Short mmCIF file of C-alpha atoms in Angstrom, two decimals:
data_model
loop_
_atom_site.label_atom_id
_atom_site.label_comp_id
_atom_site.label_asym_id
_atom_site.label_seq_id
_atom_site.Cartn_x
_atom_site.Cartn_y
_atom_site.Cartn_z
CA UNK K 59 81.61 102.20 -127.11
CA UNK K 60 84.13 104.85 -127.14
CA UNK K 61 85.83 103.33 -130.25
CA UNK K 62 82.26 103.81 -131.83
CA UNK K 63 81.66 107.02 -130.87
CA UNK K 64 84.94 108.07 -132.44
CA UNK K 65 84.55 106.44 -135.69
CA UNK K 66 81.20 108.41 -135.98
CA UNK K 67 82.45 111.25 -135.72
CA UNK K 68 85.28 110.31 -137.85
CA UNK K 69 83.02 109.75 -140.67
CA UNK K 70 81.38 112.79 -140.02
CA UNK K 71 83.73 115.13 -140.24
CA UNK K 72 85.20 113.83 -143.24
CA UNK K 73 82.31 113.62 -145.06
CA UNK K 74 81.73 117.70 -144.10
CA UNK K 75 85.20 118.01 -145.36
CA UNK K 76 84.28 116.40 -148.31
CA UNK K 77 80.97 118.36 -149.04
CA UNK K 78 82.97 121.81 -148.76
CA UNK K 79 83.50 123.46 -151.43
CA UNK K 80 87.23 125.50 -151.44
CA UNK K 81 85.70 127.06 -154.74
CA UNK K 82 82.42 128.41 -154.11
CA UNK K 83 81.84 132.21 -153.88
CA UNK K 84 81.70 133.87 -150.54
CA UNK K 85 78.53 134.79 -149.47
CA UNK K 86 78.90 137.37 -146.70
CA UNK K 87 77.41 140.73 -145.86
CA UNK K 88 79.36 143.07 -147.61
CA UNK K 89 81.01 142.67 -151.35
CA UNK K 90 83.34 139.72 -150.48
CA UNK K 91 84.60 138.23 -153.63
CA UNK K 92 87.41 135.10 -153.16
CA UNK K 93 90.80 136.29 -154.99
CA UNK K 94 92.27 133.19 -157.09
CA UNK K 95 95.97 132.27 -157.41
CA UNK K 96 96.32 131.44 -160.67
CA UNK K 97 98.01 128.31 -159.76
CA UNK K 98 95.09 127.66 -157.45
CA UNK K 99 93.01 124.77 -157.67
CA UNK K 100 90.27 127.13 -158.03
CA UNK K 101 91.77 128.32 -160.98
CA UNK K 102 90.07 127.21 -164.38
CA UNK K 103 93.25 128.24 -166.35
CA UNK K 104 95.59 125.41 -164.76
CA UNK K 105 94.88 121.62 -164.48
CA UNK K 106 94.92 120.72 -160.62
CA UNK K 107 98.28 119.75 -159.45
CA UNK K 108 99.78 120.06 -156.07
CA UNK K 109 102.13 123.36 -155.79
CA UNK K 110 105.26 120.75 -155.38
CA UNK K 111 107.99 123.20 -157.08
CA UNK K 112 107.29 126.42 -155.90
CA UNK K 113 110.54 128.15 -156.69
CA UNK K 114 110.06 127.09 -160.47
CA UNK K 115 106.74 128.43 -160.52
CA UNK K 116 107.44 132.14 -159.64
CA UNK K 117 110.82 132.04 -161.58
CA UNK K 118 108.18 131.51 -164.42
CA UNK K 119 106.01 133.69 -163.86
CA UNK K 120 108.94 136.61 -162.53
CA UNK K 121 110.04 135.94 -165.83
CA UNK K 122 107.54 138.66 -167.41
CA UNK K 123 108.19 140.90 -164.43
CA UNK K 124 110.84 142.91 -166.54
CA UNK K 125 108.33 143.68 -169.22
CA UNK K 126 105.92 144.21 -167.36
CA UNK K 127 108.02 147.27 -164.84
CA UNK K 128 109.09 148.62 -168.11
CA UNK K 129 106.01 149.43 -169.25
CA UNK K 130 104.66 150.43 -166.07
CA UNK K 131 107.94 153.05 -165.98
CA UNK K 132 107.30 153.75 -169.77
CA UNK K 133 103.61 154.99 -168.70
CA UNK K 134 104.85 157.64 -166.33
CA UNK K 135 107.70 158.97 -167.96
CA UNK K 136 105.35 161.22 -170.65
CA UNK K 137 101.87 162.08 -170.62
CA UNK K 138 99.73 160.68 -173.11
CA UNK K 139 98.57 163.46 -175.87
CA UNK K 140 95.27 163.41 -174.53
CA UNK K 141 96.76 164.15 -170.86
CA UNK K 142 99.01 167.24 -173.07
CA UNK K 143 95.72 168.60 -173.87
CA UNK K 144 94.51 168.86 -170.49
CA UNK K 145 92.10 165.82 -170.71
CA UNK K 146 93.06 162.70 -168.52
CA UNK K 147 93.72 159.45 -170.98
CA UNK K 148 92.96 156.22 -169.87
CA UNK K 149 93.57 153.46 -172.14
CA UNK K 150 90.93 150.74 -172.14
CA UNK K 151 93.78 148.15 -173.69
CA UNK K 152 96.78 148.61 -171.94
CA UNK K 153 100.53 146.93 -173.58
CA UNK K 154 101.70 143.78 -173.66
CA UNK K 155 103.09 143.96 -170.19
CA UNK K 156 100.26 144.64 -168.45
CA UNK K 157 98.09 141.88 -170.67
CA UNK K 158 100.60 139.03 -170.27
CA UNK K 159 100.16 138.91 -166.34
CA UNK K 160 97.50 137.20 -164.43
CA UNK K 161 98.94 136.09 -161.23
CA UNK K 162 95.27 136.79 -159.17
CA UNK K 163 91.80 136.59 -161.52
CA UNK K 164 88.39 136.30 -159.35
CA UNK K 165 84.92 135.74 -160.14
CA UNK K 166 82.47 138.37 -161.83
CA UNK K 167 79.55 138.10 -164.50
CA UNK K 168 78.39 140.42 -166.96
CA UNK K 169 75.16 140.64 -168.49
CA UNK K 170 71.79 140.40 -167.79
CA UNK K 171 71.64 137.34 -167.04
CA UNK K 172 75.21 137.52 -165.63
CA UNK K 173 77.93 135.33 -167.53
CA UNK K 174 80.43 134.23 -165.41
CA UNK K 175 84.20 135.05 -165.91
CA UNK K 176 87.40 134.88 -164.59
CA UNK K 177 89.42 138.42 -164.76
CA UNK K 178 92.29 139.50 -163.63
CA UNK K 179 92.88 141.66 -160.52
CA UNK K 180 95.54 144.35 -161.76
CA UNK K 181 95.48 147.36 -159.64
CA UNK K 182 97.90 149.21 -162.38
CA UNK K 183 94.86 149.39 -164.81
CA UNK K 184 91.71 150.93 -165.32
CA UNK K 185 89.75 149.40 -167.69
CA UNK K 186 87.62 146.12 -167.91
CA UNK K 187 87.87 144.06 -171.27
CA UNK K 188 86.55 140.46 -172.06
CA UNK K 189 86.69 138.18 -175.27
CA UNK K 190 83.51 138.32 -176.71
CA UNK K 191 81.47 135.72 -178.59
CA UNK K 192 82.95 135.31 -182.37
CA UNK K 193 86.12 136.50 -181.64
CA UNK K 194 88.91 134.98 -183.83
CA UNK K 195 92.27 134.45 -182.39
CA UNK K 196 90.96 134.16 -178.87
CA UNK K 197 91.77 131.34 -176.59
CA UNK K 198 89.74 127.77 -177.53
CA UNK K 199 89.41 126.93 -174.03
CA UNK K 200 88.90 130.26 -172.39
CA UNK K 201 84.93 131.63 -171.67
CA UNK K 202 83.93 134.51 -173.70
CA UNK K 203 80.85 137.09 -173.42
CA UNK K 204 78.34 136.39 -175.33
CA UNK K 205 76.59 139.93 -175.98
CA UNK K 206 73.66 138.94 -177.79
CA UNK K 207 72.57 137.03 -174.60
CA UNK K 208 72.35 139.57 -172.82
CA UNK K 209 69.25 141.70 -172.36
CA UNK K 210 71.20 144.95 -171.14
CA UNK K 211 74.03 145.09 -173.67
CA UNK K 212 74.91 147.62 -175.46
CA UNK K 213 77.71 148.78 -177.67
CA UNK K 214 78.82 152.62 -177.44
CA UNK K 215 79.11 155.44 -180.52
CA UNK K 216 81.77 157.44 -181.08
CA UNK K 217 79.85 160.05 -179.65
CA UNK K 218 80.33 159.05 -175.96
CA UNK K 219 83.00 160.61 -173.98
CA UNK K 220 84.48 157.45 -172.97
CA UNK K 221 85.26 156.82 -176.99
CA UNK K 222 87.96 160.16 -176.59
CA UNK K 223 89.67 158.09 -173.56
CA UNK K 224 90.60 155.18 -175.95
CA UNK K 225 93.73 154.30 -177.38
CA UNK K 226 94.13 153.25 -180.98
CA UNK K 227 90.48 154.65 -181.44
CA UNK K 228 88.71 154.01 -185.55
CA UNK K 229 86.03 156.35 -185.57
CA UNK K 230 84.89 158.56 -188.88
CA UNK K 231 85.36 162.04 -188.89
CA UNK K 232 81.45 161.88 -189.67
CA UNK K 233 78.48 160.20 -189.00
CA UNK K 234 77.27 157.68 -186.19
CA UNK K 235 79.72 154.87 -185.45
CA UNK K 236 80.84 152.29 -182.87
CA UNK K 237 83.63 153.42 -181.30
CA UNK K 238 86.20 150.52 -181.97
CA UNK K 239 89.64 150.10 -181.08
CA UNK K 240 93.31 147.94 -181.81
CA UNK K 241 96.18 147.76 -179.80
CA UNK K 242 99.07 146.12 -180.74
CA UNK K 243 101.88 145.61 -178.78
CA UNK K 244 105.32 143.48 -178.35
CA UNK K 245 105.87 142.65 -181.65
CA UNK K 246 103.38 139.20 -181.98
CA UNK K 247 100.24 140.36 -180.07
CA UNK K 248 97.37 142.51 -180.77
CA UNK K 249 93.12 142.82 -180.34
CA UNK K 250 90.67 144.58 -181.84
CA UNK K 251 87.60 145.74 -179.46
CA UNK K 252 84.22 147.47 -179.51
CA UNK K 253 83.33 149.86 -176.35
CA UNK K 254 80.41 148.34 -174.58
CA UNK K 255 78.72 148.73 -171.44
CA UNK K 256 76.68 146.23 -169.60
CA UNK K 257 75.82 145.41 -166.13
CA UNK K 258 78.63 144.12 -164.15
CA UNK K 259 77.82 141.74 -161.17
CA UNK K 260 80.31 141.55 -158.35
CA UNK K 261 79.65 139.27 -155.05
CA UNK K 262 76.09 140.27 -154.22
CA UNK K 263 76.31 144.13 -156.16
CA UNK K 264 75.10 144.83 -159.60
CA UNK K 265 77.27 148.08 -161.16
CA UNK K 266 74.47 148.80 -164.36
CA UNK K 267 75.98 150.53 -167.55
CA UNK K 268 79.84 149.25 -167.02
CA UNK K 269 81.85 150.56 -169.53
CA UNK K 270 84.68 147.62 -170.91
CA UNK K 271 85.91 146.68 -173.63
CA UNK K 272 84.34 143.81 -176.05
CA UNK K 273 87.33 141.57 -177.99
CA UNK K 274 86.14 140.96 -181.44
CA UNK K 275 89.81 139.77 -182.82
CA UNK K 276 93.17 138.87 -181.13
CA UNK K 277 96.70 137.09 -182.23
CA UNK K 278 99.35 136.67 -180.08
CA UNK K 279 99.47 134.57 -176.98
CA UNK K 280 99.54 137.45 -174.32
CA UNK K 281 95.72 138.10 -173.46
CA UNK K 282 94.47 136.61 -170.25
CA UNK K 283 91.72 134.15 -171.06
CA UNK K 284 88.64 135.59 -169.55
CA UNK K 285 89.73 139.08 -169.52
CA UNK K 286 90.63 141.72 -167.11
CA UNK K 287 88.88 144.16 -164.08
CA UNK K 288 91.14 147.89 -163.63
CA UNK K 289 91.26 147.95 -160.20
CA UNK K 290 93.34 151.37 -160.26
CA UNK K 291 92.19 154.98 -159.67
CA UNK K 292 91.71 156.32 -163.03
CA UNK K 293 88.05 157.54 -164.54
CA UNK K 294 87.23 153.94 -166.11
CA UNK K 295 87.97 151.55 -162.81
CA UNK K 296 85.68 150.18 -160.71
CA UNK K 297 86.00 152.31 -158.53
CA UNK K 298 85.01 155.66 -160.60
CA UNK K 299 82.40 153.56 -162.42
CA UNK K 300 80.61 152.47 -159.12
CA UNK K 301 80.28 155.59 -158.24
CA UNK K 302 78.92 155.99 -154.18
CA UNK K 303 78.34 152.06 -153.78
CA UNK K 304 82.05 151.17 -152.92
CA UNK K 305 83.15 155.02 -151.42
CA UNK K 306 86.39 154.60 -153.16
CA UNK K 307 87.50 151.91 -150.89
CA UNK K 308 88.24 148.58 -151.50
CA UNK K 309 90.99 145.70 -149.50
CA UNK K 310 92.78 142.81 -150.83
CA UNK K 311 94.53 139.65 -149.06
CA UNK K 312 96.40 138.04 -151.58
CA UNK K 313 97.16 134.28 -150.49
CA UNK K 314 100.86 132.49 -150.95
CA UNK K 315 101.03 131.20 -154.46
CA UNK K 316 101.99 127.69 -152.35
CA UNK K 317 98.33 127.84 -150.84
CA UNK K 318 97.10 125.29 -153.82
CA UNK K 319 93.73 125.02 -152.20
CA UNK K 320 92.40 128.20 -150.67
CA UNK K 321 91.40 131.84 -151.82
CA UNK K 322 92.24 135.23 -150.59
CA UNK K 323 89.51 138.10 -150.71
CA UNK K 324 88.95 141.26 -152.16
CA UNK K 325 86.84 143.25 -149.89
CA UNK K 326 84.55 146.22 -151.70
CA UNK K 327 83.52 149.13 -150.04
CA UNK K 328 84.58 150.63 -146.18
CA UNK K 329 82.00 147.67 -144.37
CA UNK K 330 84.18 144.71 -143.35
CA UNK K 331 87.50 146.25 -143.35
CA UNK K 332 89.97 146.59 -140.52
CA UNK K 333 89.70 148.98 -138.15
CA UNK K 334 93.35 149.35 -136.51
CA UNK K 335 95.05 149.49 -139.50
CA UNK K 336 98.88 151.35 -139.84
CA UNK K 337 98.47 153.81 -142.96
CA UNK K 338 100.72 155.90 -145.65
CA UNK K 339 99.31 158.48 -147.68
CA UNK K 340 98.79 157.59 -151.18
CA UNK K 341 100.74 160.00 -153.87
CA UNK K 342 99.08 161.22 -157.41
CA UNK K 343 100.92 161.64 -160.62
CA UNK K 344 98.70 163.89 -162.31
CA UNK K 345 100.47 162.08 -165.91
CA UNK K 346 99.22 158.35 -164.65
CA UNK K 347 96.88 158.96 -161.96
CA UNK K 348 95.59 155.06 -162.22
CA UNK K 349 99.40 154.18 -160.44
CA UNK K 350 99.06 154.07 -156.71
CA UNK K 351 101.93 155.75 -155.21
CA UNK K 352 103.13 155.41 -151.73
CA UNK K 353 106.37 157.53 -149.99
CA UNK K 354 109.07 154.75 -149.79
CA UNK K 355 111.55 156.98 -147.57
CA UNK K 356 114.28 154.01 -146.61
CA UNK K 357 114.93 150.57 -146.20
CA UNK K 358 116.05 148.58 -143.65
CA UNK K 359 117.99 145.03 -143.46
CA UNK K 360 117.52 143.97 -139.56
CA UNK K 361 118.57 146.45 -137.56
CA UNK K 362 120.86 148.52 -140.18
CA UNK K 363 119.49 150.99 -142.26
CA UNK K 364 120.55 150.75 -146.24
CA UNK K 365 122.70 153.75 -147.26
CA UNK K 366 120.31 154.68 -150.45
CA UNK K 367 120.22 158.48 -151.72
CA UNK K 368 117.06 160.30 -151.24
CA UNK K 369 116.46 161.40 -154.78
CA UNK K 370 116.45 157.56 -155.53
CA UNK K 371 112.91 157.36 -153.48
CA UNK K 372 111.62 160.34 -154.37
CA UNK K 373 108.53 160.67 -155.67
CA UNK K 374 108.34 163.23 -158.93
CA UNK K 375 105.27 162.94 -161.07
CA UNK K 376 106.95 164.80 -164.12
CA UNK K 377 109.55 161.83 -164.58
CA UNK K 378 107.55 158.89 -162.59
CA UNK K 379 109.80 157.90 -160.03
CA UNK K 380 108.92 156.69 -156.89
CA UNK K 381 107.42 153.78 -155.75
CA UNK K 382 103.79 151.83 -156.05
CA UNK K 383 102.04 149.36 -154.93
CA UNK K 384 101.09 147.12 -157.77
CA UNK K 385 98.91 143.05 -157.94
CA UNK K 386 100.35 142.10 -161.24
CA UNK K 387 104.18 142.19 -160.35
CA UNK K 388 105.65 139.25 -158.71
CA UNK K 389 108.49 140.38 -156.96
CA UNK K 390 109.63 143.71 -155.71
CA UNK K 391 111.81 145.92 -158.05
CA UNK K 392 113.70 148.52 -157.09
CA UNK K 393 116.01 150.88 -159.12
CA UNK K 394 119.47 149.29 -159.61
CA UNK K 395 121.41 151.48 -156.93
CA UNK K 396 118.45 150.83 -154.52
CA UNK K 397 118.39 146.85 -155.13
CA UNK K 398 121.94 146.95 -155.15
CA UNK K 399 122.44 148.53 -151.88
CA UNK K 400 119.91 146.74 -150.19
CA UNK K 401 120.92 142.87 -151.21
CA UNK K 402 124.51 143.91 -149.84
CA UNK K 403 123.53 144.84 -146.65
CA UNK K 404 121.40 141.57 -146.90
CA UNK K 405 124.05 139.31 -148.40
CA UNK K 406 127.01 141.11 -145.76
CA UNK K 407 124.70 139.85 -142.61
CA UNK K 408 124.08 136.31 -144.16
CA UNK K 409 127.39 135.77 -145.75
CA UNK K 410 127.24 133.07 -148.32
CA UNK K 411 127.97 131.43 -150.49
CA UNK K 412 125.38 132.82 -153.04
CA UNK K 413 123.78 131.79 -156.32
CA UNK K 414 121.50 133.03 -158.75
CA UNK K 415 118.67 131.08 -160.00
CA UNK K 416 116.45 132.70 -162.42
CA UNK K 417 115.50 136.36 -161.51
CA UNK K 418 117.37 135.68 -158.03
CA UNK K 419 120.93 136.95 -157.34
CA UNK K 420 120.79 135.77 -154.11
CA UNK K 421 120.06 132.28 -153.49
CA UNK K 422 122.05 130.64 -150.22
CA UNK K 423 121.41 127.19 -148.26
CA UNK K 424 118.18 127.28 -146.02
CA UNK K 425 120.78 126.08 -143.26
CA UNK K 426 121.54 130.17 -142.82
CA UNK K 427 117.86 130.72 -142.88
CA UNK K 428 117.91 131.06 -138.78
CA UNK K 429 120.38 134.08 -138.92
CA UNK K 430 118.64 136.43 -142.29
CA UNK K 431 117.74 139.44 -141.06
CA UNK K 432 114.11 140.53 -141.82
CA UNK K 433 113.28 143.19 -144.32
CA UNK K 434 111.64 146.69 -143.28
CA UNK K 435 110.21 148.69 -145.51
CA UNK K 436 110.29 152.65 -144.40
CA UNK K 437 107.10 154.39 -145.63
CA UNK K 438 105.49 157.73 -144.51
CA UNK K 439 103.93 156.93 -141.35
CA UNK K 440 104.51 153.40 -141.30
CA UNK K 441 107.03 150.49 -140.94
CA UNK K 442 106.12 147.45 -142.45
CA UNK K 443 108.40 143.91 -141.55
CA UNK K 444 108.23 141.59 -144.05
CA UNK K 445 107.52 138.43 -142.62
CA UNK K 446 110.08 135.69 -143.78
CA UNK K 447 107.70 134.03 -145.94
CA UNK K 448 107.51 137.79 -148.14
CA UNK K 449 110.85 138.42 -147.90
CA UNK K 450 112.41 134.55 -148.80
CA UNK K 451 111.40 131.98 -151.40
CA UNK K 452 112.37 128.07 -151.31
CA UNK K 453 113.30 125.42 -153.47
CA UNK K 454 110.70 122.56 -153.56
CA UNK K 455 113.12 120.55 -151.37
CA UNK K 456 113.66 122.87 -149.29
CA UNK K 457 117.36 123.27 -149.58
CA UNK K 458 117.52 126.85 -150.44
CA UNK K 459 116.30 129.96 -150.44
CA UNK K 460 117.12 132.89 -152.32
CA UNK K 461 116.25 136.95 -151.29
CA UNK K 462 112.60 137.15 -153.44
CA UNK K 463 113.52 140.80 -154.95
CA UNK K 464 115.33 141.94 -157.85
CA UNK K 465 116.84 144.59 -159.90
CA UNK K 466 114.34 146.80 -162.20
CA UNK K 467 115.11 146.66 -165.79
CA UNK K 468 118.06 149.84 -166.28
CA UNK K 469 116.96 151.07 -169.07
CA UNK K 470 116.14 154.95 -170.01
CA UNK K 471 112.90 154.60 -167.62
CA UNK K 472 114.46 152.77 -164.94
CA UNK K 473 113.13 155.68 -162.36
CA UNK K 474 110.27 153.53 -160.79
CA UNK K 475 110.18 151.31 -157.74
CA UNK K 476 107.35 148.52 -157.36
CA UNK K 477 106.48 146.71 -154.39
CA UNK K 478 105.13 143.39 -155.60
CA UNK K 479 102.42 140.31 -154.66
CA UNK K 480 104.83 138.35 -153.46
CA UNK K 481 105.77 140.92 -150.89
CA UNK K 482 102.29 141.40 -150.25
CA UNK K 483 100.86 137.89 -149.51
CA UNK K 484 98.97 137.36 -146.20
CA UNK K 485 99.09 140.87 -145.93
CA UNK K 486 95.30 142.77 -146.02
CA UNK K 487 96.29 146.19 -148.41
CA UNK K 488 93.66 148.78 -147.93
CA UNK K 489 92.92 151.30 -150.63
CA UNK K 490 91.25 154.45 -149.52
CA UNK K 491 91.02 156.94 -152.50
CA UNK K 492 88.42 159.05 -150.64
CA UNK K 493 91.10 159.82 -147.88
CA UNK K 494 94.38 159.42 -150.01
CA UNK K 495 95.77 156.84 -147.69
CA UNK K 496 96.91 152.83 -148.04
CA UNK K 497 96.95 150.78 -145.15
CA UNK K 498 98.52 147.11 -144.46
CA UNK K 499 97.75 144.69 -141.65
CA UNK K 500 98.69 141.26 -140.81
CA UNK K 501 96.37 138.24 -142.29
CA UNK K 502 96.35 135.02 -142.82
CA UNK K 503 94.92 135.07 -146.13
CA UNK K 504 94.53 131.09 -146.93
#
């Protein structure tokens, strides 16, 4: 009878296992949306496969970290001519650096009625852009918007004021015109877009009149697929363009790129997030003010603090240095001195010997695991301890792990610091722009 009893329950539970659905959209309260590794199974960009080498994985994709911190440095360094003039300039097409990443994307729709797509999170970037229907070059297999479906669709005139905030902007000195766009960047990529607004459906919320950009042409192979959401703090993000709804807050939980089979969140708006939460203030640079800048004052390997010169830290919004908090790097950068400091002190209470493998310098056998120190991170106001899992990454066997930072690029720009998603997995990161303050928490984000 027992045996019975058991195999009953058995079945049931597997076939509730079975009817779940990783993938579907959260359906909670407050603006909930799931955040996608792009690995994920939940993914539509990546055929299903179990997340067997992980270490190969975010070599590849670390691989366009250098390009990508370049660029972000490169923004900083000198104020856009708009920005010269007083005005704040937003591009709606960022570079090649920022295009080519696409480590998170989650679910939204535009139009009336809402298309799905799949954009990218990037929290370095303001605008939204999507390929749009007819649009030569763009990706076979990838979605696009198909504006004529939609009932609330509309493409802007030069006249606007968003036109003035767009780079590579073709509009007649005369007469009524859409206000169209190109960007071309790297050398073999570029797009051509029309300003557009449309209603843009997150979770449960409805944002009417969302200003993005519409992809008519591309080349190249550096464009995500389904396009991208600016989740930073300039005048075209989401959160300037949703005005009251969200309050200027909004929390992410970015899940290990090893969780094949589960989502993290992205939580929109102040209902729903933590309440005990350690905070740093957040830092503008009046040339960039989309960047998110925290006060990284020191760094700490166990119980030793790294012997790093202030002025390498400090934040100074004429040349761009200091350090953000970005969702489209994957590992943490820091200025050559500063990496170099810090993997000594890391490498001198390990010992060895050491390796490189890909962007690592500092691969050793998982044996010494037990005795690496953790990594602390010294902010304004708060410590935060990398949990091993931030701080290390494995081979797929398991026989070694290497330190999961790296140098920034040294080049003319090399001033900024960037604390990566790797480093922030299973981590909840709280944005408050209406109090100038970012908060972190433990959580498991799978």
């Amino acid at each position: 009878m027992e045996l019975a009893i058991v195999a009953v329950l058995f079945s049931y539970l597997l076939s509730t296992a079975l009817a779940f659905d990783p993938c579907a959209s959260s359906k909670s309260d407050y603006s909930d949306l799931s955040v996608i590794p792009i690995y994920g199974k939940c993914s539509p960009f990546n055929p299903p496969k179990p997340a067997s080498s992980l270490l190969s994985t975010v070599i590849k994709m670390a691989s366009k970290d250098p390009e990508r911190v370049s660029y972000l440095s490169s923004l900083v360094a000198v104020p856009p001519p708009a920005a010269r003039k007083g005005a704040t300039s937003v591009p709606i097409a960022p570079g090649q650096q920022v295009l080519n990443i696409g480590n998170y994307v989650l679910r939204a729709k535009i139009g009336t009625p809402g298309q799905l797509m799949f954009m990218v999170l990037d929290t370095s970037s303001d605008a939204a852009w999507v390929p749009c229907s007819g649009c030569t070059g763009c990706a076979a297999s990838s979605a696009v918007f198909t504006s004529n479906a939609s009932s609330s669709y509309a493409s802007l005139d030069c006249s606007v004021p968003e036109c003035t905030q767009v780079r590579g902007v073709s509009c007649p000195t005369t007469g009524p015109a859409s206000c169209s766009f190109n960007q071309s960047y790297g050398g073999d990529s570029s797009f051509s877009a029309t300003l557009s607004r449309d209603t843009l459906r997150l979770a449960n919320d409805a944002i009417p009149n969302y200003s993005f950009g519409c992809i008519n042409s591309a080349s190249g192979g550096s464009i995500p697929p389904q396009g991208l959401l600016g989740m930073g703090r300039g005048s075209m993000s989401l959160l300037s363009q949703s005005g009251s709804l969200y309050s200027g807050v909004f929390s992410y939980c970015l899940p290990s790129f090893k969780s094949y089979y589960f989502s993290g969140s992205l939580k929109l708006g102040p209902l729903g997030q933590p309440k005990n939460i350690k905070t740093t203030p957040l830092l503008k640079n009046p040339h960039r003010p989309s960047l998110y800048y925290v006060n990284l004052t020191g760094i700490s390997i166990g119980k030793i603090q790294v012997s790093i010169a202030p002025e390498l830290l400090a934040f100074d919004p004429n040349t761009g240095a200091g350090t953000i908090i970005d969702s489209g790097t994957v590992i943490t950068r820091f200025v050559q001195p500063v990496y170099n400091a810090t993997r000594d002190e890391f490498r001198k209470q390990v010992k060895g010997p050491f390796s490189s493998l890909g962007a690592f310098d500092t691969c050793f056998s998982a044996t010494n695991e037990e005795i690496a120190p953790p990594v602390v991170l010294h902010f304004t106001g708060m410590d935060l301890v990398l949990p091993i899992e931030n701080s290390l990454i494995h081979s797929s066997s398991g026989s070694l792990a290497c330190l999961a930072m790296a140098a920034a690029p040294n080049n003319v720009n090399s001033v900024l610091n960037v604390i990566a998603n790797l480093q922030q997995q299973n981590l909840r990161i709280l944005f408050d722009t209406a109090n100038s303050r970012l908060g972190i928490a433990r959580e498991l984000c799978n």
